[in-house]
Amino acid sequence: MWDGSSSAHLPWYHPQKDSVPDAHVRDAEAYEFVEHADSEARTFLSPRSLGKRVAYEEGSTIDWMREEATERERTRVLHSQRGLRGLLALVKNSVGIWFVIILTALGIGVTGAWLDVLVKWLGDLKEGRCTYGFFYNQVACCSGLDPGELCNEWQSWSEYLGVHSIFGQSLLQAAIYIALSIAFAGSSAVLVKSYAPYAFHTGIPEIKAILSGYVLDASLSPWVLLIKTVGLALAVASGLSLGKEGPLVHVACCWSYLLSRLLRQHKQNEARKRKLLAAAAAAGVSVAFGSPLGGVLFGLEELDAFFDDGDVMWRGFVTSVVAAVSLQYIDPFGTSKLVLFQVSGSETTWRAFELLPWIFLSIVGGILGTLLIKLNTAAAVYRRHSALYEWPIVEVVGFTAITAAISYLVVFLRVQSSELVANLFQECDPSRGDYHGLCNPTAIWANVFLLVLAALTKIGFTAWTFGMMVPAGIFLPTIAIGACLGRAVGLVMQGWHRAYPTAWIFSSCPPDPTLRCISPGFYAIIGASAMLGGVTRMTISLVVIMFELTGALSHVLPLMISVMVSKWVADAFGIDGIYTTWIAMRQYPWLPAREFRDKGQTAAHVMKAAHNLVVIHDDGEGCTIKELDELVKRHKFHGFPVVHGEQLLGFVLRDNLRASIATLLAEDPSVNRKCTFLPPGRVPEGSGMINLTPLLEEAVLQLRKDVPLELVVSMFQKLNLRHILFSQGGKLTGLVTKTDIVWLLTAQASHAGALAEKHI
């Protein structure tokens, strides 16, 4: 709240009183702009003093209008140059953009491949080791064998250490499994806590906020890139219920930020930098899922990343493709394919009666997705207000021990989530072997029980893990939960068909019992997409990611139906997905793109009245640099309205004012020099006052306070504004900032701002 009541009453500024009675409201234009760019004003200024570009503070928001105007001017200057010099300047500018894009794509592609290899090796290390090479994972160690052939080169720890008793083997395997899980997760937490606190969590809420204009460069630093990458590998290998997909979006943006700092044109323009970050985010999804097209659509749908700019979408497409090509070239899985969970053996056609279990899975996915969000929110709020907040490493170690101990007892929880999902998506094939009895027709109900138990347990694990002091994504655990439930439903349907093959509901199935009618693996895919839709509220990009992830192109329509129903059900309990919920809890200044409808309220409903604002009052006699310096140091607001009497002169940003004061003091240490914001023609000749008119914002949007509230919200959403001034007849009546609109749109959520009391 811009409250000036606690301010010291300096002689040149005071809280402005709202002296505009309703009776004096005139039928003036609703849209006005402050005009102060008098050409003579600049004759009073030293360009060296007041012409410098001011960097944004951490936690502020960028001025999109200024950044876009600066970029347009830079482009105009480039195109205005003639001859060879102008041609070379254009080539250099274009090459610089593609230099960042290509290197970002290669960087995230190599990083993703390295992560896959490291996670696989560390995960297998908990079970055993390769006899002829310590750094071989189980797949590499047993390569070259036929399916179903016994691998003698890979030994469990009990075999390697020569323990022969069954009890001793079980005890040793469990002890090593739990100990290494704790060591991996604890190491990840120590790295994050000690070196890069912003490397925790998924990073997507921060990226969404940054792309909307929030300044949070600390979350994109080289240290964050390094710690997030290493910590993510350790956290995933520990067996915690988390994934690497979301954090890879953050890692890709770190690569883009690091490379863009090498080029001056990107380093000095925040809007240009964000357009590169948008392209990088698409590459992160491309590498995470092996889904280049899904990455582009993810940036468009979930990140609101393309700013209605075709060039940005094109760059995102190129970045996604190059990243995917680099990942496939390295081939970390040794499959020579980009598809992570190749679906084989599924029926190419589906039958009408299958819509019923698929819709059931979609409804369950929407309900459980909402439940997971609410449980995760409750866990995050509890963590913040409990002793666990002061001991994050202890929390990680303790919960990892609990997770590992419980997971070791359930076979479907013991393995890595990626391995579990890959096997749940596969159909039974005698040549591939039976994955933990999933294909045993006599153990259907035992498998259904274990799958449901695994899904419910993973919901609890994921709700708590997503928010601990480790890098953590929520895509893969959510997919695993849905896949477990989907496979369970598929097994029930398959068992029903085997028991009653002549039932009317199965009349469309082939009469030959040796031909498959129901594919439980595809039920797992439907369950995964429904659960992921319920948690993230993604739609188009989710469908594309799922069919690129599995290669199940022939089943796009059932995927679309499951995502549609899941979102309908989930939206009935709340329209915010997991990332929007975390943005609201951390109180980032991000505005959702959804339409806002007021109930007859006007802008006055959210406006801060003039008498509650800290206002710079320029009475014509000027103020000293010392007094301005005291104002800037005392108040942390992003800016201050400037008035002369009752007339509104404009709005000055705190950062610009502070930087100009510092420059003026560096030129002349005298703090008693006079300054004024009045136009030059209204300043007495020979006064010697420094004219600060150029510090006023060049285009401050002004409205009347009786305009509809939904119009104000729409302007903030579409114009990327930071503030709007309200005036009546040239007199200041109030102010609305982007933070006010954010609070308006999140006020109905009980968790809004719950994690914003302290900052990491």
JSON list of N, CA and C in Angstrom, two decimals, residues 62 73 92 98 111 132 187 197 234 293 325 504 679 712:
[
{"chain": "A", "resi": 62, "resn": "ILE", "atom": "N", "xyz": [9.65, -4.91, -15.54]},
{"chain": "A", "resi": 62, "resn": "ILE", "atom": "CA", "xyz": [10.22, -4.07, -16.59]},
{"chain": "A", "resi": 62, "resn": "ILE", "atom": "C", "xyz": [9.15, -3.18, -17.20]},
{"chain": "A", "resi": 73, "resn": "GLU", "atom": "N", "xyz": [13.90, 1.66, -31.81]},
{"chain": "A", "resi": 73, "resn": "GLU", "atom": "CA", "xyz": [14.87, 2.69, -32.18]},
{"chain": "A", "resi": 73, "resn": "GLU", "atom": "C", "xyz": [16.20, 2.06, -32.59]},
{"chain": "A", "resi": 92, "resn": "LYS", "atom": "N", "xyz": [25.60, -8.81, -38.39]},
{"chain": "A", "resi": 92, "resn": "LYS", "atom": "CA", "xyz": [26.06, -9.03, -37.02]},
{"chain": "A", "resi": 92, "resn": "LYS", "atom": "C", "xyz": [24.87, -9.18, -36.07]},
{"chain": "A", "resi": 98, "resn": "TRP", "atom": "N", "xyz": [20.88, -15.75, -33.74]},
{"chain": "A", "resi": 98, "resn": "TRP", "atom": "CA", "xyz": [20.94, -17.18, -34.02]},
{"chain": "A", "resi": 98, "resn": "TRP", "atom": "C", "xyz": [22.10, -17.86, -33.29]},
{"chain": "A", "resi": 111, "resn": "THR", "atom": "N", "xyz": [22.97, -31.20, -22.15]},
{"chain": "A", "resi": 111, "resn": "THR", "atom": "CA", "xyz": [22.66, -31.30, -20.72]},
{"chain": "A", "resi": 111, "resn": "THR", "atom": "C", "xyz": [21.61, -32.36, -20.47]},
{"chain": "A", "resi": 132, "resn": "TYR", "atom": "N", "xyz": [32.25, -55.75, -14.85]},
{"chain": "A", "resi": 132, "resn": "TYR", "atom": "CA", "xyz": [33.44, -55.40, -15.63]},
{"chain": "A", "resi": 132, "resn": "TYR", "atom": "C", "xyz": [33.62, -53.88, -15.81]},
{"chain": "A", "resi": 187, "resn": "SER", "atom": "N", "xyz": [22.76, -34.72, -0.62]},
{"chain": "A", "resi": 187, "resn": "SER", "atom": "CA", "xyz": [23.78, -33.97, -1.36]},
{"chain": "A", "resi": 187, "resn": "SER", "atom": "C", "xyz": [23.13, -32.89, -2.23]},
{"chain": "A", "resi": 197, "resn": "PRO", "atom": "N", "xyz": [20.02, -21.15, -3.91]},
{"chain": "A", "resi": 197, "resn": "PRO", "atom": "CA", "xyz": [18.66, -21.39, -3.41]},
{"chain": "A", "resi": 197, "resn": "PRO", "atom": "C", "xyz": [17.58, -21.35, -4.49]},
{"chain": "A", "resi": 234, "resn": "LEU", "atom": "N", "xyz": [20.95, -35.84, -8.93]},
{"chain": "A", "resi": 234, "resn": "LEU", "atom": "CA", "xyz": [21.00, -36.51, -7.63]},
{"chain": "A", "resi": 234, "resn": "LEU", "atom": "C", "xyz": [19.59, -36.71, -7.06]},
{"chain": "A", "resi": 293, "resn": "LEU", "atom": "N", "xyz": [7.61, -30.41, -31.21]},
{"chain": "A", "resi": 293, "resn": "LEU", "atom": "CA", "xyz": [6.36, -29.69, -31.49]},
{"chain": "A", "resi": 293, "resn": "LEU", "atom": "C", "xyz": [5.63, -29.37, -30.19]},
{"chain": "A", "resi": 325, "resn": "VAL", "atom": "N", "xyz": [17.35, -32.70, -32.08]},
{"chain": "A", "resi": 325, "resn": "VAL", "atom": "CA", "xyz": [18.33, -33.37, -32.94]},
{"chain": "A", "resi": 325, "resn": "VAL", "atom": "C", "xyz": [19.60, -33.69, -32.17]},
{"chain": "A", "resi": 504, "resn": "TRP", "atom": "N", "xyz": [-22.49, -58.75, -24.40]},
{"chain": "A", "resi": 504, "resn": "TRP", "atom": "CA", "xyz": [-22.88, -57.82, -25.46]},
{"chain": "A", "resi": 504, "resn": "TRP", "atom": "C", "xyz": [-21.96, -56.62, -25.57]},
{"chain": "A", "resi": 679, "resn": "PRO", "atom": "N", "xyz": [8.01, 22.31, -15.89]},
{"chain": "A", "resi": 679, "resn": "PRO", "atom": "CA", "xyz": [8.54, 22.58, -17.22]},
{"chain": "A", "resi": 679, "resn": "PRO", "atom": "C", "xyz": [9.38, 23.85, -17.22]},
{"chain": "A", "resi": 712, "resn": "VAL", "atom": "N", "xyz": [-9.89, -1.86, -16.87]},
{"chain": "A", "resi": 712, "resn": "VAL", "atom": "CA", "xyz": [-8.57, -1.64, -16.25]},
{"chain": "A", "resi": 712, "resn": "VAL", "atom": "C", "xyz": [-7.77, -2.94, -16.23]}
]
